[in-house]
XYZ file of C-alpha atoms in Angstrom:
248
model
C 26.569 2.567 13.625
C 25.171 0.473 16.510
C 21.724 1.958 16.006
C 21.437 0.377 12.547
C 19.375 -2.766 12.209
C 20.832 -5.953 10.764
C 19.043 -5.346 7.469
C 20.412 -1.801 7.167
C 23.925 -3.028 7.919
C 23.533 -5.677 5.231
C 22.337 -3.132 2.688
C 25.304 -0.929 3.544
C 27.740 -3.814 3.092
C 26.247 -4.767 -0.260
C 26.424 -1.149 -1.410
C 30.124 -0.930 -0.503
C 30.864 -4.028 -2.584
C 28.680 -2.954 -5.492
C 30.268 0.490 -5.748
C 33.701 -1.056 -6.310
C 32.580 -3.761 -8.721
C 30.539 -1.469 -10.974
C 33.611 0.737 -11.234
C 35.565 -2.160 -12.727
C 37.584 -3.202 -9.701
C 38.485 -6.890 -9.688
C 36.929 -8.332 -6.485
C 39.366 -10.263 -4.310
C 38.318 -11.680 -0.943
C 40.721 -12.701 1.818
C 39.170 -15.970 2.975
C 40.633 -17.541 6.102
C 37.907 -20.112 6.666
C 36.432 -18.202 9.606
C 32.862 -16.980 10.015
C 33.567 -13.339 9.203
C 35.385 -13.980 5.951
C 32.765 -16.604 4.986
C 30.054 -13.945 5.234
C 32.138 -11.468 3.232
C 32.835 -14.029 0.519
C 29.131 -14.818 0.206
C 28.166 -11.127 0.084
C 30.766 -10.348 -2.589
C 29.767 -13.363 -4.684
C 26.040 -12.602 -4.547
C 26.520 -8.897 -5.278
C 28.818 -9.687 -8.215
C 26.316 -12.157 -9.642
C 23.487 -9.640 -9.307
C 25.296 -7.280 -11.683
C 26.488 -9.981 -14.079
C 30.040 -10.493 -12.807
C 31.283 -14.077 -12.402
C 34.959 -13.331 -11.735
C 35.402 -13.385 -7.957
C 38.702 -14.556 -6.461
C 39.363 -15.766 -2.920
C 42.880 -15.776 -1.492
C 43.820 -18.199 1.257
C 47.157 -17.720 3.002
C 48.541 -21.173 3.727
C 50.678 -20.233 6.709
C 52.031 -23.821 6.845
C 50.745 -23.954 10.424
C 46.964 -23.870 10.010
C 44.564 -26.174 11.806
C 44.369 -29.486 9.926
C 41.213 -29.547 7.824
C 40.930 -25.777 7.483
C 42.195 -25.633 3.906
C 39.896 -28.506 2.910
C 36.949 -26.504 4.214
C 38.073 -23.410 2.295
C 38.326 -25.443 -0.912
C 34.843 -26.911 -0.402
C 33.248 -23.498 0.143
C 34.919 -21.940 -2.888
C 33.871 -24.875 -5.047
C 30.273 -24.621 -3.846
C 30.139 -20.851 -4.426
C 31.996 -21.185 -7.754
C 34.718 -18.794 -6.609
C 38.273 -18.987 -7.919
C 40.586 -19.963 -5.066
C 44.230 -18.906 -4.968
C 46.392 -20.463 -2.237
C 49.590 -18.592 -1.400
C 52.437 -19.796 0.809
C 55.543 -18.259 2.406
C 58.969 -19.075 1.007
C 59.876 -20.914 4.223
C 57.501 -22.687 6.549
C 56.681 -21.520 10.062
C 58.966 -23.908 11.905
C 61.990 -23.067 9.753
C 61.406 -19.406 10.566
C 61.069 -20.213 14.262
C 64.532 -21.775 14.144
C 65.889 -18.460 12.865
C 63.787 -15.914 14.740
C 62.220 -17.698 17.694
C 58.496 -17.952 18.340
C 56.356 -14.902 17.576
C 55.325 -12.805 20.570
C 52.914 -9.900 21.002
C 55.809 -7.458 20.794
C 57.562 -9.278 17.939
C 54.891 -10.507 15.543
C 57.027 -11.412 12.545
C 54.472 -14.102 11.665
C 51.812 -11.816 10.203
C 54.060 -10.277 7.564
C 56.145 -13.354 6.734
C 53.313 -15.897 6.595
C 50.411 -13.833 5.268
C 51.105 -10.330 4.030
C 54.191 -10.994 1.918
C 52.795 -14.057 0.072
C 49.549 -12.201 -0.644
C 51.478 -9.091 -1.676
C 53.624 -11.111 -4.091
C 50.535 -12.647 -5.700
C 48.739 -9.312 -6.060
C 51.729 -7.918 -7.939
C 50.869 -10.334 -10.760
C 47.433 -8.740 -11.248
C 47.655 -5.675 -13.452
C 43.936 -4.810 -13.390
C 42.429 -2.426 -10.869
C 41.652 -4.549 -7.842
C 40.056 -4.231 -4.440
C 40.597 -6.344 -1.346
C 37.511 -7.293 0.639
C 38.053 -8.707 4.117
C 36.120 -9.561 7.270
C 37.715 -7.188 9.777
C 35.191 -5.849 12.296
C 35.716 -2.778 14.480
C 34.619 -4.379 17.752
C 37.186 -7.169 17.532
C 39.856 -5.030 19.227
C 40.555 -1.515 20.455
C 43.096 -1.021 17.674
C 40.630 -1.952 14.949
C 38.113 0.635 16.148
C 40.333 3.270 14.575
C 40.559 1.609 11.167
C 38.824 3.315 8.237
C 35.998 1.302 6.702
C 37.615 1.819 3.300
C 41.290 2.586 2.921
C 44.392 2.040 0.834
C 46.436 -0.981 1.877
C 50.067 0.068 2.177
C 51.380 -3.429 1.476
C 48.918 -4.565 -1.173
C 48.947 -1.200 -3.008
C 45.213 -1.193 -3.662
C 41.950 -0.238 -1.957
C 40.888 -2.398 0.983
C 37.284 -2.548 2.139
C 36.173 -3.965 5.490
C 32.781 -5.126 4.256
C 31.235 -5.972 7.641
C 33.183 -3.427 9.690
C 30.198 -2.333 11.790
C 28.675 -5.780 12.246
C 28.493 -7.596 15.567
C 29.287 -11.277 16.017
C 25.539 -11.848 16.340
C 25.009 -10.163 12.958
C 27.541 -12.559 11.446
C 25.824 -15.614 12.923
C 22.429 -14.311 11.819
C 23.656 -13.990 8.221
C 25.085 -17.510 8.260
C 21.773 -18.884 9.510
C 19.702 -16.765 7.126
C 21.552 -17.993 4.048
C 22.247 -21.485 5.409
C 25.979 -21.208 4.882
C 28.249 -24.121 5.681
C 30.160 -23.142 8.809
C 33.659 -24.451 9.445
C 33.415 -27.649 11.539
C 36.557 -26.598 13.426
C 34.382 -24.234 15.454
C 33.158 -27.302 17.300
C 36.671 -27.598 18.759
C 38.204 -24.115 18.788
C 36.849 -20.593 19.335
C 38.369 -19.612 15.991
C 38.832 -21.600 12.777
C 42.534 -20.901 12.972
C 44.470 -20.509 9.738
C 47.618 -19.705 11.727
C 48.820 -21.234 14.987
C 51.402 -18.530 15.553
C 52.002 -18.186 19.276
C 51.635 -14.415 19.675
C 48.018 -14.539 20.862
C 47.469 -18.196 21.675
C 46.852 -19.539 25.175
C 47.932 -22.666 26.988
C 44.341 -23.943 26.957
C 44.166 -23.559 23.179
C 47.336 -25.590 22.813
C 45.952 -28.212 25.175
C 42.991 -28.529 22.809
C 45.382 -28.760 19.870
C 47.283 -31.525 21.669
C 44.051 -33.443 22.250
C 42.621 -33.167 18.738
C 45.700 -32.777 16.509
C 48.662 -34.305 18.389
C 50.922 -34.443 15.307
C 50.810 -30.677 14.829
C 51.238 -30.130 18.564
C 54.332 -32.362 18.529
C 55.920 -30.097 15.902
C 55.670 -27.170 18.294
C 57.259 -29.144 21.109
C 60.056 -30.191 18.754
C 60.574 -26.580 17.679
C 60.858 -25.490 21.313
C 63.540 -28.110 21.928
C 65.608 -26.833 18.988
C 65.846 -23.274 20.303
C 69.383 -22.731 21.578
C 68.220 -19.856 23.779
C 65.919 -22.098 25.789
C 62.940 -20.106 24.599
C 59.361 -21.171 25.077
C 56.442 -21.045 22.665
C 54.214 -19.103 25.064
C 54.554 -16.338 27.611
C 52.157 -15.183 30.335
C 52.878 -12.383 32.745
C 56.456 -12.320 31.531
C 56.958 -15.978 32.416
C 57.783 -18.765 29.965
C 55.238 -21.494 29.330
C 56.727 -24.605 27.728
C 54.419 -26.668 25.589
C 56.254 -29.819 26.629
C 54.802 -29.280 30.116
C 51.185 -29.086 29.006
């Protein structure tokens, strides 16, 4: 797919979306506030409008530990695009779960299911119509994602899931944002990702140093959570060694 030009990739993405919508699938976009999902949301909205469909829904998973300001950005974008926004939350917040289970690690990523998948799954159960999930997963983001199908059936959500920009590069994403003058998340000025979840599985000490500098109140909650762990656990690990946030 690398040989395709940006314009051919865009046509392919639009065709994927159109094929589902014209077959009466309710379009639902997972919108995290990041660049990739912003592009997908805009593509889905414009394709839907082009065939006379106004009913596009965006789902935002409020993990209870997102970067401050991220949800406000998501709300602004959905309002501007006239997209229905549904915000879902876990039954217990991140720090309560940390007290019970410890901080998430790469080998024990309880955060993804508890904070995102289950709340979204519970909401989708309330929709009886045929539905399709559109998301911004791209194959070159990780080795694991290279093996994903472009269109598949989501085992948790029990409906089709389409990775609309699966074959796009990060440059393609930026080019689309510039082409259509989309409002990018201002958090990118601070962090490499507009993080909707500060789970510790894939975060680095430098990222938490930036969090401490720009959002000290949220950082303090992590330090407090570390102190409550009876096992003496740390929020981060590197090379098998504990990294305590209190020492940053």
